[in-house]
C-alpha positions as CSV (number, residue, x, y, z in Angstrom):
1,X,28.9,22.0,-15.0
2,X,27.8,19.9,-12.0
3,X,26.5,23.1,-10.3
4,X,24.4,24.0,-13.3
5,X,22.9,20.5,-13.4
6,X,22.2,20.7,-9.7
7,X,20.5,24.0,-10.2
8,X,18.4,22.6,-13.0
9,X,17.3,19.6,-11.0
10,X,16.6,21.7,-7.9
11,X,14.5,24.3,-9.8
12,X,12.5,21.5,-11.4
13,X,11.7,19.6,-8.2
14,X,8.6,17.7,-9.3
15,X,10.3,16.4,-12.5
16,X,13.4,15.4,-10.5
17,X,11.1,13.6,-8.0
18,X,9.4,11.6,-10.7
19,X,12.8,10.7,-12.2
20,X,14.2,9.7,-8.8
21,X,11.2,7.5,-8.1
22,X,11.4,6.0,-11.5
23,X,15.1,5.2,-11.1
24,X,14.3,3.7,-7.7
25,X,11.6,1.5,-9.2
26,X,13.9,0.3,-11.9
27,X,16.6,-0.7,-9.5
28,X,14.0,-2.4,-7.2
29,X,12.4,-4.3,-10.1
30,X,15.9,-5.6,-11.1
31,X,16.5,-6.6,-7.5
32,X,13.2,-8.4,-7.4
33,X,13.9,-10.2,-10.7
34,X,17.5,-11.3,-10.1
35,X,17.8,-11.6,-6.3
36,X,14.3,-12.9,-5.3
37,X,13.2,-14.6,-8.5
38,X,10.1,-12.4,-8.4
39,X,8.9,-13.7,-5.1
40,X,9.1,-10.3,-3.5
41,X,7.5,-7.7,-5.8
42,X,9.5,-4.7,-6.9
43,X,7.0,-2.2,-5.4
44,X,7.4,-3.8,-1.9
45,X,11.1,-3.5,-2.2
46,X,10.8,0.1,-3.4
47,X,8.5,1.0,-0.4
48,X,11.0,-0.4,2.1
49,X,13.9,1.4,0.3
50,X,11.8,4.6,0.4
51,X,11.2,4.3,4.1
52,X,15.0,3.8,4.7
53,X,15.9,6.7,2.5
54,X,13.3,8.9,4.2
55,X,14.8,8.0,7.6
56,X,18.3,8.7,6.4
57,X,17.2,12.1,4.9
58,X,15.5,13.0,8.2
59,X,18.6,12.1,10.2
60,X,20.9,14.0,7.8
61,X,18.9,17.3,7.8
62,X,17.3,17.1,11.2
63,X,14.0,18.0,9.4
64,X,10.5,16.4,9.5
65,X,9.9,15.6,5.8
66,X,12.6,13.0,5.1
67,X,14.3,13.4,1.7
68,X,12.0,16.4,0.9
69,X,14.1,18.4,3.4
70,X,17.0,18.2,1.0
71,X,16.7,20.9,-1.7
72,X,17.5,18.5,-4.6
73,X,14.6,16.2,-3.6
74,X,12.1,18.9,-2.4
75,X,9.7,17.9,-5.2
76,X,9.1,14.6,-3.3
77,X,7.0,16.7,-0.9
78,X,4.7,17.8,-3.6
79,X,4.7,14.4,-5.3
80,X,3.7,12.7,-2.1
81,X,1.3,15.4,-1.0
82,X,-2.4,15.4,-0.8
83,X,-3.0,16.7,-4.4
84,X,-1.5,13.7,-6.2
85,X,-2.7,11.3,-3.5
86,X,-6.3,12.4,-4.1
87,X,-5.7,12.2,-7.9
88,X,-4.5,8.6,-7.4
89,X,-7.6,7.7,-5.4
90,X,-9.9,9.2,-8.0
91,X,-8.0,7.4,-10.8
92,X,-8.4,4.1,-8.9
93,X,-12.2,4.7,-8.5
94,X,-12.5,5.4,-12.2
95,X,-10.8,2.0,-12.9
96,X,-13.5,0.1,-11.0
97,X,-15.8,-1.9,-13.3
98,X,-18.9,-3.2,-11.4
99,X,-19.4,-5.7,-14.2
100,X,-16.1,-7.3,-13.5
101,X,-16.9,-7.5,-9.8
102,X,-20.1,-9.4,-10.6
103,X,-18.0,-12.0,-12.2
104,X,-16.4,-12.8,-8.8
105,X,-19.9,-13.6,-7.6
106,X,-21.2,-13.5,-4.0
107,X,-18.0,-15.3,-2.8
108,X,-15.9,-12.4,-4.1
109,X,-18.1,-9.8,-2.4
110,X,-18.0,-11.7,1.0
111,X,-14.2,-12.1,0.6
112,X,-13.8,-8.4,0.1
113,X,-15.7,-7.3,3.2
114,X,-14.4,-10.1,5.4
115,X,-10.8,-9.6,4.1
116,X,-11.1,-5.9,4.9
117,X,-12.8,-6.1,8.2
118,X,-10.7,-8.8,9.9
119,X,-7.3,-7.2,9.5
120,X,-8.7,-3.8,10.4
121,X,-10.2,-5.2,13.7
122,X,-7.0,-7.2,14.5
123,X,-4.8,-4.2,13.8
124,X,-7.0,-1.9,15.9
125,X,-7.0,-4.4,18.8
126,X,-3.3,-4.8,18.7
127,X,-2.8,-1.0,18.6
128,X,-5.1,-0.6,21.6
129,X,-3.3,-3.3,23.6
130,X,0.0,-1.4,22.9
131,X,-1.5,1.7,24.5
132,X,-3.0,3.6,21.6
133,X,-6.4,4.9,22.8
134,X,-6.9,7.8,20.4
135,X,-9.5,6.9,17.7
136,X,-7.3,8.5,15.0
137,X,-4.3,6.3,15.9
138,X,-6.3,3.1,16.3
139,X,-8.1,3.7,12.9
140,X,-4.8,4.5,11.1
141,X,-3.0,1.5,12.4
142,X,-6.0,-0.8,11.8
143,X,-6.2,0.5,8.2
144,X,-2.5,-0.1,7.8
145,X,-3.1,-3.7,8.7
146,X,-5.4,-3.8,5.6
147,X,-2.8,-2.5,3.1
148,X,0.0,0.0,3.1
149,X,-2.1,2.2,0.8
150,X,-5.3,2.2,2.9
151,X,-3.4,3.0,6.0
152,X,-1.8,6.3,4.9
153,X,-4.8,7.4,2.9
154,X,-7.0,6.9,6.0
155,X,-4.5,8.5,8.3
156,X,-4.1,11.6,6.1
157,X,-7.9,12.0,5.8
158,X,-8.5,11.9,9.6
159,X,-5.5,14.0,10.6
160,X,-3.0,11.4,11.8
161,X,0.6,12.4,12.4
162,X,3.5,11.4,10.2
163,X,4.7,8.8,12.8
164,X,1.4,7.0,12.7
165,X,1.2,7.1,9.0
166,X,4.8,5.7,8.7
167,X,3.8,2.9,11.2
168,X,0.7,2.0,9.1
169,X,2.8,1.8,6.0
170,X,5.3,-0.5,7.8
171,X,2.5,-2.8,9.0
172,X,1.0,-3.0,5.5
173,X,4.5,-3.6,4.0
174,X,5.1,-6.6,6.3
175,X,1.7,-8.0,5.3
176,X,2.5,-7.5,1.6
177,X,5.8,-9.3,1.8
178,X,4.4,-12.1,3.9
179,X,1.6,-12.7,1.3
180,X,4.2,-12.8,-1.5
181,X,6.3,-15.3,0.3
182,X,3.6,-17.5,1.8
183,X,1.3,-17.7,-1.2
184,X,3.3,-20.2,-3.3
185,X,4.0,-22.3,-0.3
186,X,0.3,-22.8,0.7
187,X,-1.3,-22.6,-2.8
188,X,-1.7,-26.4,-3.2
189,X,-3.1,-26.8,0.4
190,X,-5.8,-24.1,-0.1
191,X,-6.5,-25.2,-3.7
192,X,-5.4,-22.0,-5.2
193,X,-5.3,-23.3,-8.7
194,X,-8.2,-21.8,-10.6
195,X,-9.5,-18.3,-11.5
196,X,-12.4,-18.4,-9.0
197,X,-10.1,-19.3,-6.1
198,X,-7.7,-16.5,-7.2
199,X,-10.6,-14.0,-7.2
200,X,-11.5,-14.9,-3.6
201,X,-7.9,-15.0,-2.5
202,X,-7.3,-11.5,-3.9
203,X,-10.4,-10.2,-2.1
204,X,-9.3,-11.8,1.2
205,X,-5.6,-10.6,1.1
206,X,-6.2,-7.2,-0.5
207,X,-2.6,-6.1,-1.0
208,X,-2.3,-5.9,-4.7
209,X,1.5,-6.2,-4.9
210,X,1.5,-9.1,-2.4
211,X,-1.2,-10.9,-4.3
212,X,0.3,-10.3,-7.7
213,X,3.8,-11.4,-6.6
214,X,2.5,-14.4,-4.8
215,X,0.3,-15.6,-7.6
216,X,3.0,-14.9,-10.2
217,X,5.2,-17.3,-8.3
218,X,2.3,-19.8,-8.1
219,X,0.8,-19.6,-11.5
220,X,1.1,-16.4,-13.6
221,X,-2.2,-17.1,-15.3
222,X,-4.0,-16.4,-12.0
223,X,-2.5,-13.0,-11.5
224,X,-5.1,-10.9,-13.3
225,X,-8.0,-12.5,-11.3
226,X,-6.4,-12.0,-7.9
227,X,-5.1,-8.5,-8.7
228,X,-8.6,-7.4,-9.8
229,X,-10.3,-8.1,-6.5
230,X,-7.2,-6.9,-4.6
231,X,-7.6,-3.6,-6.4
232,X,-11.3,-3.4,-5.5
233,X,-10.2,-4.1,-1.9
234,X,-7.9,-1.1,-1.9
235,X,-10.5,1.2,-3.3
236,X,-13.1,-0.1,-0.8
237,X,-10.6,0.3,2.1
238,X,-9.9,3.9,1.1
239,X,-13.6,4.6,1.1
240,X,-14.5,2.8,4.4
241,X,-11.3,3.6,6.4
242,X,-11.8,7.3,7.0
243,X,-15.6,7.1,7.0
244,X,-17.4,4.1,8.4
245,X,-14.5,2.5,10.2
246,X,-13.4,5.7,11.8
247,X,-16.9,6.5,13.0
248,X,-17.2,3.0,14.5
249,X,-13.9,3.4,16.4
250,X,-14.9,6.9,17.6
251,X,-18.2,5.5,18.9
252,X,-16.3,2.7,20.8
253,X,-13.4,4.8,22.2
254,X,-15.0,8.2,22.3
255,X,-13.3,11.4,21.3
């Protein structure tokens, strides 16, 4: 019986992958709710758990694709591949409503570009100081400092290796968790108590899960405003990372 079930799961890899990720998200959301009181968003916990599981899978099989090297979870390779990644990017772009962005005003636009440019530059400088001189590596790590979505999307588009992409995800994850934890602590100091401030804050921080989790712990009524500009931030980062930012880094470092 168990062998038949295993055969069914293995032969329907993509469906098994969606089920496994859904189960992981359910567990992580429960952990977020009951162990962190919502201060750390379930998606951030799920990403950290995914990285650990991928590492364990790689160690167990001696392969290069993490859990996808195990036959039962081979569908994760397709689920995390370029096809569904590009679909997700296009879906995000279709969700952009310029009219909603206008409501954020000039402050929201400035926050978006400043919030995207500053972490990218800082991430790139730190990467260079640690010995990374290849434009692909510097751009991928800099993009990871923006968010853990912009980093891997940019790295995949410009041909970065899996080690660099994993590093960019880890950097973005640290930022996301930091935003979740710090936001409620500093909200009163920075007057984060109205929709306009939440719009600017979301554009400055960028990480949607970090902003949503931080604002939920501060004032749940502010979440839609911060999450909206944070979503714009991610879409803009995915557009500028592998194009304008990469070209600027190449012009500076050569290659």
